[in-house]
Amino acid sequence: MVQILSLLLDFQYLSQLEQGLSVENIADFLALFSAILGVFELITQWFVSGRAIERLGVFVITALPPLLLAGLSALTLTGVLSLFVGVIGLKFVDELLRYTLVASTAPVLFQPIPETSRNRIQSMVRGIAEPLSAGLTGAALLGTIWLFQRFTSPDLTGPDPTFVRIQGLIFLLYTAIFSLLWLLTVLKLRSKYLEVLVLGSDRGQLSLSQVDLTVLRRNLVEALSRAATDEEKSSCIELLTEVDPTRTSEILSPLLSTMSTPLQRQSLEAMLNYPDPAYLDQVRSLLDSSLPPDLLAKVLRYVWLTAAEPDHHQLTPYLLPEVDPEVRGTAAALMLRRGNPRQKAEATDLLRRMLTSKQERERLMGCRALSDAVYLQSLRLYIHPLLQDESLRVRCAMLDVIAATHLEEYYSALLRGLHYKSTREAAGQALVRLGSEAIPLLIEFAEDPYKPDGIRAQAWLTIGQIASPDAVDLLVSRLLTAWGTTRRTLLRVLLRVPREAGIEAVLETLGRRGIESLIAQELQFLAHLYASLLDLRMDDGRNEPNEEADLLRRSLHDAEADAIERLFLLMRFLYDSNKIQAAVFSLQAESRDSVARGLEILDNTIDLSSKAVILNILDRQPIAEKVQNLSDLVEYHPMSPNQRLRYLLDLRHFLPAWTLACCFHLARSMRWSLTAEQILVCLRYPTGFVREAVLAYLRVASPKTLREVLPRLRHDPDRLVALQVEQMMAELKS
């Protein structure tokens, strides 16, 4: 389109000069026109082009020339502008924008093409497409003139003004049409451009909120019947369970008899979540075949949970000692659940023998059987010993029993299970099984500042996995008051809530304005970090390395990375998560091409009022330029290093614990004075190594104050801090 319009406008421009000016004046006009055009091109390239692209984006700038050309053509065709003035204006705008804005943005349009084929495609465009379009345009111009002269004014021997004007208007109409085609091309290009950029960044995921579930379910059923391998069928069952879990029995039960054993096992696990009596006969038919113990146990559970009047005598053969423990335990639990008093007593005695057996598998299957029991009765006596069993698998199984039977007196064991890596997953699953009942326990646990960050994050994650409306609303409410690591954890948890319920809850509660406010907070925090990095350069003239200063600077850079991560997490609530993740992936790469691709994705995705600031921060500029870019949010006032350090400590509620400790270590090494409030508040900081840093600072800065505070910290909950206190007290006494 650019090449076509160039030739088309050149022809009209020269034609109008020939018709409107004398031969003597044409040269003067061309010189004056070129001079004025050159001045405007220089001004545009120096002062307008870069700023316009930065503020408006590549595609807005790319769409500007065809919009202006189409507008001027329309004004001329309607008679608002004379034909001569209109064509001169079109030529001026085309030349001005072609060699400034269009020339600046053209290379960017090749950015998403893989490097391996980018040069080849650029060569094809420059060497084949452009000359070909120019040649076809020239041939079309000649053909149009010939046809117009032949059929419109065949008898004319000289140029008639009316004929020339009609011909000019026709070519002007061509200009408007091709300008609109250029604009449509840009719009089409933009819709595919981001897709190619995202694919080039190796990012993408399925979002169930973006598909028609009815069509997807129908396609899954068809795919399941056509699938040739167990892997394909397993994938279909897994996705079907996620898409429509309540109808798994309806879809999977007719296929059970033709499935392999692993697929039968997977299907029954999905069907047991929503057992339906209507499909009892298809599942019961499996009892006629030889089944592995785990599969047989699942079939028995489905049959007995759905049968209106189960035959207790059919379970009796499965209670014999020679039967596999998994089947025997399942049969006993079902008997305990739906049997008569005598049968319940027999089942209780059988489970008691399994729970006290010396064999781990017997105890394990006995514990799993308890999860199906409604009333534990006398079996409660064995819960506490089994929670301390030597077998990890038995202990984990007991955590599930506590949740399944709602044993409130043992809920504390579930929370203790979160502390240990070996039982963390089992404890989390048990708490999720409790649902909203576990939320108050988890909130108290997650908001305890003396718990390790990893354990608190696990508690927030568990609340997110519960995913009830109460849980989601609670996470959103805490998002407004949380900061730092806790806010990052909450954002991650909300983004993981199934079916984007977390994203919808945040948008309903906070709205776009609320999310932008959180983004502004992160940008303000970044402004303080960059100001600190700028002022803490420690240019004291001695050129001596300062390890504490290096530690503080590194911690500030880590805090910067955390803040930028929170920025991207917040953006995912407003924009396509795939595109934001693709931008993150590209920006984390080392090559400049990847960084440019990431910035281009963001530029064409986000429309925040602070977009230009965010792009400048992510563009790896020097710290001083970042501070300048953020000056509208936080005005920068240069400070001496010790002043900046005290200012940082005043922001302690927003700083990571390690950054706070590094501040005290630097103040100790440089012998800078800090306020009494800063010292006393940080002595009560929940993290142990911060209290250690404060004590080390007091040892140098104020031994007298240290003597007064040491006795209060003798029984500090942190073992290392308590040991440090004992050593300091011994040194001061000596």
XYZ file of C-alpha atoms in Angstrom:
734
model
C 0.000 0.000 0.000
C 2.836 2.425 0.775
C 4.456 1.866 -2.613
C 1.156 2.082 -4.473
C 0.193 5.375 -2.837
C 3.651 6.791 -3.408
C 3.409 6.364 -7.182
C -0.245 7.379 -7.279
C 0.421 10.634 -5.407
C 3.552 11.373 -7.454
C 1.534 11.129 -10.646
C -1.263 13.387 -9.352
C 1.223 15.861 -7.863
C 3.158 16.293 -11.079
C -0.046 16.408 -13.129
C -1.460 19.214 -10.995
C 1.799 21.166 -11.194
C 1.736 20.820 -14.985
C -1.885 21.986 -15.168
C -1.774 24.690 -12.486
C 1.620 26.348 -12.993
C 3.571 27.706 -15.899
C 6.785 26.011 -16.949
C 8.869 28.868 -15.452
C 7.178 28.584 -12.049
C 7.326 24.799 -11.672
C 11.052 24.761 -10.805
C 10.601 27.557 -8.244
C 7.665 25.749 -6.657
C 9.522 22.426 -6.479
C 12.485 24.092 -4.772
C 10.276 25.933 -2.269
C 8.158 22.833 -1.613
C 11.217 20.627 -1.021
C 12.790 23.211 1.290
C 9.689 23.564 3.454
C 9.162 19.802 3.449
C 12.774 19.188 4.486
C 12.514 21.593 7.425
C 9.323 19.941 8.646
C 10.847 16.464 8.245
C 13.873 17.505 10.312
C 11.710 18.993 13.080
C 9.465 15.936 13.095
C 12.381 13.501 13.242
C 14.140 15.407 16.026
C 11.284 16.474 18.278
C 8.098 14.584 17.367
C 8.799 11.112 15.995
C 10.332 9.435 19.056
C 7.953 11.028 21.544
C 4.903 10.233 19.419
C 5.863 6.566 19.063
C 6.570 6.344 22.801
C 3.270 7.911 23.855
C 0.888 6.607 21.182
C 2.435 3.266 20.298
C 3.649 1.764 17.050
C 0.282 0.862 15.596
C -1.375 4.201 16.264
C 1.519 5.868 14.448
C 1.336 3.313 11.628
C -2.380 4.007 11.208
C -1.916 7.790 11.199
C -0.698 8.227 7.554
C -3.591 6.339 5.905
C -6.079 8.147 8.157
C -4.734 11.553 7.123
C -4.517 10.616 3.447
C -8.074 9.253 3.422
C -9.327 12.381 5.254
C -7.646 14.828 2.863
C -8.905 12.837 -0.143
C -12.450 12.983 1.213
C -12.219 16.746 1.793
C -11.003 17.281 -1.773
C -13.614 14.985 -3.322
C -16.411 16.822 -1.480
C -15.126 20.186 -2.692
C -14.011 21.570 0.672
C -10.486 21.842 -0.799
C -9.670 22.610 -4.396
C -8.138 19.814 -6.439
C -4.755 21.589 -6.660
C -4.544 22.376 -2.929
C -5.793 18.918 -1.982
C -3.221 17.082 -4.075
C -0.364 19.317 -2.839
C -1.510 18.684 0.741
C -1.649 14.938 0.137
C 1.872 14.950 -1.287
C 3.175 16.992 1.641
C 1.604 14.719 4.287
C 2.709 11.576 2.485
C 6.340 12.698 2.136
C 6.467 14.066 5.694
C 5.153 10.939 7.391
C 6.732 8.402 5.033
C 10.311 9.405 5.828
C 9.787 10.112 9.542
C 7.124 8.119 11.379
C 6.681 5.286 8.859
C 10.436 4.881 8.422
C 10.867 4.691 12.229
C 8.155 2.084 12.776
C 8.735 -0.142 9.740
C 11.622 -2.185 11.279
C 9.529 -2.892 14.383
C 6.894 -4.683 12.314
C 9.410 -7.428 11.521
C 10.189 -7.947 15.229
C 7.941 -10.973 15.948
C 9.319 -12.967 12.996
C 11.868 -15.568 14.207
C 15.455 -14.482 13.682
C 16.169 -17.481 11.473
C 13.762 -16.252 8.775
C 13.572 -12.513 9.512
C 16.355 -11.468 7.110
C 14.974 -13.651 4.328
C 11.493 -12.152 4.647
C 12.841 -8.604 4.780
C 14.829 -9.312 1.616
C 11.703 -10.613 -0.099
C 9.765 -7.494 0.888
C 12.480 -5.078 -0.204
C 13.622 -6.978 -3.291
C 10.406 -8.498 -4.643
C 7.218 -7.133 -3.066
C 8.047 -3.430 -3.301
C 9.352 -3.446 -6.908
C 6.441 -5.669 -7.956
C 3.854 -3.326 -6.401
C 5.555 -0.337 -8.049
C 5.527 -2.026 -11.465
C 1.877 -3.098 -11.206
C 0.874 0.387 -10.060
C 2.636 2.005 -13.023
C 0.973 -0.405 -15.427
C -2.436 0.258 -13.817
C -1.926 4.025 -14.146
C -1.110 3.741 -17.843
C -4.033 1.395 -18.425
C -6.464 3.688 -16.607
C -5.351 6.759 -18.602
C -5.607 4.882 -21.883
C -9.091 3.550 -21.089
C -10.296 6.941 -19.879
C -9.097 8.724 -23.036
C -10.454 6.037 -25.319
C -13.976 5.807 -23.941
C -14.512 9.287 -22.506
C -13.030 11.791 -24.962
C -11.786 10.011 -28.039
C -12.065 13.075 -30.294
C -10.076 15.490 -28.171
C -6.769 16.589 -29.633
C -5.655 18.631 -26.628
C -6.113 18.577 -22.894
C -9.577 19.716 -21.915
C -9.857 21.244 -18.370
C -13.029 19.333 -17.592
C -11.452 16.095 -18.758
C -8.349 16.750 -16.676
C -10.422 17.545 -13.575
C -12.522 14.385 -13.929
C -9.380 12.348 -14.400
C -7.836 13.959 -11.282
C -10.927 13.223 -9.215
C -10.888 9.587 -10.313
C -7.255 9.205 -9.286
C -8.107 10.986 -6.020
C -10.829 8.392 -5.443
C -8.180 5.705 -5.991
C -6.056 7.431 -3.349
C -8.898 7.335 -0.815
C -9.635 3.671 -1.542
C -5.995 2.579 -1.224
C -5.596 4.646 1.949
C -8.525 2.798 3.491
C -7.011 -0.504 2.361
C -3.766 0.553 4.032
C -5.694 1.300 7.249
C -7.475 -2.067 7.133
C -4.120 -3.754 6.594
C -2.729 -2.083 9.701
C -5.738 -3.160 11.783
C -5.460 -6.741 10.519
C -1.729 -6.712 11.157
C -2.224 -5.535 14.722
C -4.666 -8.356 15.518
C -2.125 -10.972 14.369
C 0.990 -9.125 15.497
C 0.506 -9.784 19.229
C -0.359 -13.432 18.565
C 2.938 -13.934 16.759
C 4.822 -12.071 19.488
C 3.275 -14.284 22.166
C 4.037 -17.442 20.196
C 7.578 -16.206 19.707
C 7.937 -15.926 23.472
C 6.896 -19.581 23.969
C 3.917 -18.788 26.168
C 0.289 -19.927 26.068
C -2.369 -21.705 28.118
C -5.959 -22.803 27.841
C -8.482 -20.582 29.605
C -11.832 -22.293 30.127
C -13.512 -18.909 30.423
C -12.742 -18.236 26.760
C -14.388 -21.367 25.290
C -17.933 -22.627 24.840
C -18.213 -25.377 27.458
C -21.117 -27.116 25.712
C -19.189 -27.390 22.453
C -16.022 -28.362 24.310
C -17.859 -31.121 26.210
C -19.343 -32.524 22.985
C -15.952 -32.446 21.281
C -14.370 -34.207 24.256
C -16.915 -37.017 24.120
C -16.284 -37.440 20.384
C -12.523 -37.323 20.919
C -12.791 -39.917 23.682
C -14.629 -42.335 21.378
C -12.134 -41.761 18.542
C -8.928 -41.790 20.611
C -6.610 -44.620 19.679
C -4.198 -44.666 22.638
C -4.676 -44.704 26.404
C -2.696 -41.461 26.685
C -5.175 -39.634 24.465
C -8.170 -41.081 26.323
C -6.613 -40.209 29.691
C -6.159 -36.600 28.588
C -9.798 -36.435 27.474
C -11.017 -37.840 30.813
C -8.864 -35.396 32.743
C -10.150 -32.400 30.803
C -13.731 -33.681 30.989
C -13.420 -33.936 34.777
C -12.349 -30.311 34.885
C -14.952 -29.029 32.421
C -18.069 -30.855 33.685
C -17.355 -33.005 36.779
C -21.048 -33.569 37.621
C -21.731 -35.463 34.368
C -18.729 -37.765 34.371
C -20.846 -40.813 35.342
C -23.224 -40.183 32.437
C -20.389 -39.984 29.902
C -17.874 -42.494 31.267
C -20.055 -45.327 32.652
C -21.065 -46.733 29.196
C -17.370 -46.912 28.243
C -16.074 -48.621 31.401
C -16.271 -52.178 30.078
C -14.133 -51.339 27.021
C -11.462 -49.384 28.913
C -8.094 -50.605 30.081
C -7.479 -51.002 33.823
C -5.661 -47.630 34.251
C -8.467 -45.823 32.434
C -11.106 -47.624 34.519
C -9.269 -46.528 37.647
C -9.110 -42.903 36.456
C -12.770 -42.911 35.400
C -14.032 -44.344 38.694
C -12.020 -41.790 40.671
C -13.770 -39.045 38.721
C -17.195 -40.694 39.001
C -16.911 -41.196 42.779
C -16.864 -37.427 43.261
C -20.469 -37.310 41.995
C -21.911 -40.876 42.171
C -25.227 -41.295 40.355
C -27.617 -44.264 40.993
C -28.745 -44.138 37.362
C -25.465 -45.722 36.255
C -25.172 -48.327 39.021
C -25.693 -51.342 36.716
C -22.816 -50.414 34.378
C -20.419 -50.119 37.318
C -21.736 -53.257 39.060
C -21.084 -55.290 35.906
C -17.355 -54.852 36.530
C -17.634 -57.092 39.614
C -18.055 -60.077 37.288
C -14.486 -59.668 36.001
C -11.145 -60.080 37.748
C -10.074 -56.672 39.033
C -6.928 -55.381 40.789
C -7.487 -54.636 44.512
C -7.486 -50.844 44.188
C -9.963 -50.939 41.287
C -12.180 -53.461 43.063
C -12.275 -51.199 46.135
C -13.443 -48.275 43.987
C -16.181 -50.371 42.355
C -17.432 -51.513 45.769
C -17.540 -47.926 46.998
C -19.524 -46.751 43.968
C -22.009 -49.638 44.217
C -22.642 -49.237 47.928
C -22.825 -45.435 47.848
C -25.449 -45.437 45.088
C -27.529 -48.560 45.858
C -30.842 -47.744 47.549
C -30.930 -51.038 49.535
C -27.477 -52.664 49.426
C -27.149 -56.385 50.058
C -24.911 -56.680 53.117
C -24.245 -60.361 52.460
C -22.384 -59.450 49.266
C -19.762 -57.632 51.354
C -19.115 -60.528 53.727
C -16.624 -62.349 51.432
C -14.505 -59.204 51.253
C -14.067 -59.071 55.050
C -12.013 -62.266 55.256
C -8.356 -61.974 56.431
C -6.954 -63.360 53.169
C -8.527 -60.512 51.154
C -6.213 -57.641 50.164
C -6.109 -54.946 52.917
C -7.348 -52.220 50.569
C -10.479 -54.169 49.611
C -10.985 -55.438 53.170
C -10.686 -51.939 54.654
C -13.088 -50.497 52.076
C -15.653 -53.222 52.766
C -15.376 -52.669 56.531
C -15.818 -48.905 56.144
C -18.893 -49.396 53.957
C -20.322 -51.867 56.456
C -19.653 -49.396 59.252
C -21.439 -46.759 57.219
C -24.610 -48.617 56.152
C -24.763 -51.868 58.162
C -26.941 -52.902 61.083
C -25.615 -52.683 64.684
C -24.154 -56.212 64.649
C -22.427 -55.635 61.299
C -21.093 -52.277 62.482
C -19.584 -53.984 65.531
C -17.886 -56.583 63.320
C -16.557 -53.884 60.992
C -15.256 -51.857 63.951
C -13.385 -54.875 65.304
C -11.885 -55.593 61.882
C -10.677 -51.983 61.470
C -9.256 -52.016 65.016
C -7.122 -55.048 64.138
C -5.932 -53.323 60.957
C -5.061 -50.066 62.773
C -3.010 -51.890 65.409
C -1.296 -54.291 63.002
C 2.488 -54.402 62.826
C 2.354 -54.292 59.023
C 2.478 -50.798 57.548
C 0.135 -51.624 54.663
C -2.520 -52.910 57.067
C -2.369 -49.736 59.143
C -2.313 -47.545 56.015
C -5.380 -49.172 54.466
C -7.144 -49.106 57.818
C -6.553 -45.333 58.037
C -7.814 -44.786 54.500
C -10.909 -46.823 55.310
C -11.674 -44.515 58.241
C -12.143 -41.639 55.770
C -15.287 -43.382 54.456
C -16.732 -44.017 57.911
C -19.445 -41.695 59.189
C -19.055 -42.523 62.898
C -15.681 -43.582 64.296
C -17.059 -44.486 67.736
C -14.437 -46.421 69.694
C -11.890 -46.095 66.858
C -11.199 -42.508 67.996
C -8.846 -43.982 70.591
C -6.341 -44.856 67.859
C -6.171 -41.446 66.191
C -3.550 -39.881 68.467
C -1.125 -42.878 68.327
C -1.500 -43.066 64.539
C -0.674 -39.353 64.194
C 2.682 -40.244 65.746
C 3.148 -43.449 63.732
C 6.621 -44.219 62.471
C 5.284 -44.460 58.913
C 4.954 -41.161 57.062
C 2.235 -42.580 54.820
C 0.157 -43.551 57.834
C 0.516 -40.095 59.372
C -0.541 -38.442 56.113
C -3.526 -40.766 55.814
C -4.628 -39.791 59.331
C -4.624 -36.114 58.346
C -7.148 -36.959 55.632
C -9.236 -38.892 58.184
C -9.412 -35.826 60.439
C -10.764 -33.715 57.577
C -13.129 -36.379 56.265
C -14.712 -37.002 59.675
C -14.502 -33.353 60.898
C -12.670 -34.140 64.134
C -12.393 -30.581 65.452
C -10.210 -31.520 68.410
C -7.484 -32.596 65.971
C -7.604 -29.605 63.600
C -4.417 -28.301 65.214
C -2.658 -31.378 63.821
C -3.559 -30.225 60.307
C -1.958 -26.840 60.931
C 1.136 -28.480 62.406
C 1.339 -30.579 59.266
C 1.880 -27.409 57.211
C 5.164 -26.801 59.051
C 6.874 -29.906 57.719
C 7.723 -30.548 54.107
C 6.930 -34.264 54.401
C 3.329 -33.680 55.518
C 2.651 -30.269 53.938
C 0.872 -31.557 50.847
C -1.323 -33.981 52.805
C -2.196 -31.328 55.402
C -3.055 -28.830 52.659
C -5.348 -31.306 50.894
C -7.052 -32.131 54.191
C -7.679 -28.447 54.952
C -9.060 -27.920 51.443
C -11.403 -30.835 52.081
C -12.701 -29.032 55.178
C -13.687 -26.073 52.989
C -14.943 -22.903 54.617
C -14.679 -24.559 58.022
C -10.890 -24.278 57.787
C -10.750 -20.607 56.763
C -10.670 -19.086 60.291
C -7.849 -21.460 61.270
C -5.861 -20.666 58.154
C -6.325 -16.905 58.465
C -4.970 -16.901 61.996
C -2.070 -19.012 60.791
C -1.355 -16.911 57.669
C -1.419 -13.575 59.499
C 0.922 -14.641 62.291
C 4.048 -12.530 61.595
C 6.233 -14.900 63.602
C 5.577 -17.786 61.225
C 8.093 -18.314 58.383
C 7.107 -16.678 55.082
C 6.994 -20.008 53.263
C 4.551 -21.510 55.779
C 2.336 -18.413 55.697
C 2.337 -18.530 51.888
C 1.219 -22.169 52.076
C -1.705 -21.118 54.278
C -2.781 -18.437 51.756
C -2.442 -20.963 48.935
C -4.648 -23.408 50.814
C -7.336 -20.735 51.231
C -7.150 -20.120 47.487
C -7.525 -23.848 46.794
C -10.701 -23.912 48.911
C -11.996 -21.379 46.342
C -15.359 -20.835 48.027
C -16.929 -17.357 47.671
C -16.029 -16.618 51.308
C -12.418 -17.642 50.714
C -12.089 -15.522 47.579
C -13.689 -12.461 49.212
C -11.326 -12.824 52.144
C -8.273 -12.920 49.867
C -9.452 -9.803 48.021
C -10.022 -7.886 51.261
C -6.531 -8.754 52.508
C -5.038 -7.615 49.195
C -5.734 -3.970 50.028
C -3.778 -3.991 53.301
C -0.990 -6.456 52.474
C 2.409 -5.465 51.195
C 5.599 -7.019 49.870
C 5.818 -10.799 49.917
C 2.302 -11.201 51.298
C 0.767 -9.115 48.493
C 2.701 -11.077 45.887
C 1.443 -14.343 47.414
C -2.159 -13.098 47.467
C -1.964 -12.021 43.829
C -0.596 -15.402 42.774
C -3.258 -17.240 44.758
C -6.109 -15.150 43.308
C -4.841 -15.724 39.774
C -4.841 -19.487 40.384
C -8.437 -19.704 41.612
C -10.293 -21.993 39.153
C -12.374 -20.511 36.335
C -10.867 -17.062 36.952
C -13.135 -16.540 39.958
C -10.324 -14.695 41.709
C -9.844 -12.287 38.810
C -13.574 -11.588 38.621
C -13.771 -11.003 42.398
C -10.900 -8.503 42.293
C -12.475 -6.626 39.372
C -15.883 -6.534 41.080
C -14.500 -5.367 44.430
C -11.687 -3.042 43.379
C -12.580 -2.222 39.805
C -10.094 -0.988 37.260
C -9.449 2.162 39.287
C -8.563 0.129 42.368
C -6.100 -2.050 40.470
C -4.498 1.007 38.894
C -4.174 2.456 42.397
C -2.265 -0.656 43.489
C -0.040 -0.319 40.405
C 0.625 3.318 41.341
C 1.647 2.170 44.838
C 4.189 -0.231 43.360
C 5.560 2.518 41.119
C 5.904 4.846 44.105
C 7.765 2.114 45.973
C 10.077 1.693 42.982
C 10.703 5.449 43.004
C 11.913 5.228 46.620
C 14.115 2.228 45.768
C 15.739 4.000 42.819
C 16.276 7.147 44.877
C 17.986 5.023 47.540
C 20.210 3.326 44.963
C 21.122 6.737 43.602
C 21.969 8.257 46.981
C 23.691 5.218 48.484
C 26.503 5.086 45.948
C 28.931 5.823 48.824
C 31.224 8.076 46.811
C 33.242 9.127 49.857
C 36.559 9.538 48.044
C 38.261 6.631 49.802
C 37.467 4.092 47.048
C 37.367 1.381 49.698
C 35.004 -1.571 49.199
C 32.137 -1.624 51.666
C 30.595 -5.054 51.990
C 27.585 -3.804 53.962
C 26.805 -1.171 51.312
C 27.026 -3.820 48.588
C 24.663 -6.052 50.571
C 22.140 -3.225 50.917
C 22.330 -2.354 47.216
C 21.818 -5.993 46.254
C 18.840 -6.241 48.594
C 17.362 -3.094 47.004
C 17.756 -4.648 43.558
C 16.000 -7.785 44.850
C 13.194 -5.596 46.208
C 12.984 -3.930 42.777
C 12.581 -7.324 41.090
C 9.819 -8.229 43.561
C 7.985 -4.946 42.912
C 8.191 -5.432 39.135
C 6.850 -8.965 39.549
C 3.905 -7.576 41.521
C 3.335 -5.051 38.718
C 3.030 -7.841 36.169
C 0.759 -9.845 38.461
C -1.543 -6.825 38.806
C -1.580 -6.347 35.026
C -2.841 -9.910 34.601
C -6.081 -8.878 36.319
C -6.734 -6.298 33.578
C -5.272 -7.854 30.436
C -4.790 -11.185 28.699
C -2.649 -13.297 31.009
C -0.920 -15.014 28.069
C 0.336 -11.719 26.658
C 1.565 -10.440 30.037
C 3.392 -13.711 30.701
C 4.919 -13.603 27.229
C 6.169 -10.075 27.911
C 7.692 -11.201 31.236
C 9.428 -14.117 29.536
C 10.907 -11.864 26.855
C 12.018 -9.167 29.302
C 13.858 -11.727 31.419
C 16.048 -12.747 28.472
C 19.523 -11.348 27.969
C 19.301 -10.360 24.305
C 18.148 -6.903 23.321
C 15.845 -8.382 20.679
C 13.934 -10.320 23.326
C 13.674 -7.255 25.568
C 12.397 -5.211 22.623
C 9.827 -7.915 21.893
C 8.641 -7.847 25.504
C 8.321 -4.064 25.507
C 6.441 -4.178 22.209
C 3.961 -6.718 23.621
C 3.310 -4.479 26.619
C 3.080 -1.366 24.459
C 0.322 -2.951 22.383
C -1.455 -4.650 25.293
C -1.749 -2.232 28.208
C -3.499 1.136 28.150
C -2.691 2.349 31.667
C -2.182 6.028 32.342
C 1.284 5.094 33.632
C 2.175 3.005 30.547
C 5.047 5.246 29.439
C 6.563 5.154 32.950
C 6.328 1.356 33.121
C 7.918 0.899 29.692
C 10.763 3.255 30.577
C 11.447 1.382 33.829
C 11.547 -1.971 32.050
C 13.833 -0.680 29.301
C 16.995 -1.160 31.402
C 17.769 2.528 31.616
C 20.254 4.014 34.113
C 18.946 4.554 37.638
C 19.040 8.355 37.241
C 16.711 8.205 34.220
C 14.307 5.901 36.059
C 14.181 8.363 38.958
C 13.435 11.151 36.482
C 10.672 9.133 34.809
C 9.024 8.532 38.199
C 9.286 12.156 39.330
C 5.588 12.777 38.639
C 4.699 10.126 41.233
C 7.429 10.783 43.816
C 9.504 13.936 43.617
C 13.189 13.209 44.052
C 15.243 15.215 46.536
C 18.937 14.278 46.731
C 20.052 13.200 50.216
C 23.313 12.267 51.822
C 23.786 8.492 52.324
C 23.068 8.595 56.079
C 19.930 10.725 55.530
C 18.701 8.357 52.843
C 19.287 5.377 55.146
C 17.200 6.926 57.920
C 14.503 7.744 55.356
C 14.516 4.101 54.248
C 14.020 2.945 57.836
C 10.985 5.211 58.073
C 9.562 3.135 55.197
C 10.223 -0.093 57.142
C 6.615 -1.313 56.821
C 7.127 -1.638 53.060
C 10.688 -2.988 53.032
C 11.608 -6.681 52.955
C 13.103 -8.006 56.187
C 16.529 -8.579 54.614
C 16.702 -4.991 53.317
C 15.837 -3.753 56.798
C 18.624 -5.844 58.333
C 21.096 -4.569 55.725
C 20.229 -0.980 56.705
C 21.321 -1.641 60.283
C 24.472 -3.458 59.170
C 25.462 -0.490 56.993
C 24.685 1.985 59.786
C 26.887 -0.074 62.111
C 29.825 -0.217 59.702
C 29.608 3.515 58.890
C 28.772 4.498 62.513
C 25.718 6.478 61.437
C 23.174 7.525 64.061
C 19.599 6.270 63.903
C 16.539 7.429 65.821
C 15.469 5.721 69.041
C 12.067 4.927 67.520
C 13.637 3.108 64.567
C 15.829 1.046 66.894
C 13.117 0.096 69.384
C 10.527 -0.773 66.758
C 12.941 -3.011 64.849
C 13.972 -4.746 68.106
C 10.402 -6.101 68.122
C 10.476 -7.052 64.423
C 9.092 -10.591 63.849
C 12.080 -11.789 61.795
C 15.023 -12.965 63.886
C 17.876 -11.747 61.699
C 16.495 -8.192 61.828
C 16.686 -8.287 65.634
C 20.215 -9.664 65.317
C 21.203 -6.724 63.083
C 19.733 -4.199 65.556
C 21.662 -5.764 68.452
C 24.869 -5.685 66.416
C 24.242 -1.996 65.686
C 23.613 -1.161 69.359
C 26.790 -2.933 70.343
C 28.742 -0.320 68.365
C 26.458 2.717 68.532
C 25.148 2.606 72.123
C 26.521 -0.053 74.536
C 24.581 1.557 77.387
C 21.257 1.037 75.625
C 22.350 -2.484 74.730
C 22.794 -3.341 78.439
C 19.231 -2.205 79.101
C 17.570 -4.222 76.310
C 19.543 -7.480 76.516
C 17.728 -8.902 79.585
C 14.397 -8.493 77.786
C 15.625 -10.570 74.841
C 17.181 -13.405 76.843
C 14.216 -15.694 76.086
C 13.831 -14.674 72.442
C 11.880 -17.289 70.415
C 14.625 -17.312 67.775
C 17.391 -19.639 68.944
C 20.131 -17.682 67.166
C 19.007 -14.378 68.669
C 18.882 -15.904 72.151
C 22.407 -17.255 71.675
C 23.622 -13.846 70.488
C 22.066 -12.221 73.572
C 23.817 -14.686 75.902
C 27.180 -14.020 74.234
C 26.746 -10.246 74.452
C 25.718 -10.405 78.105
C 28.785 -12.498 78.888
C 31.062 -10.040 77.055
C 29.551 -7.012 78.817
C 29.965 -8.646 82.245
C 33.596 -9.433 81.546
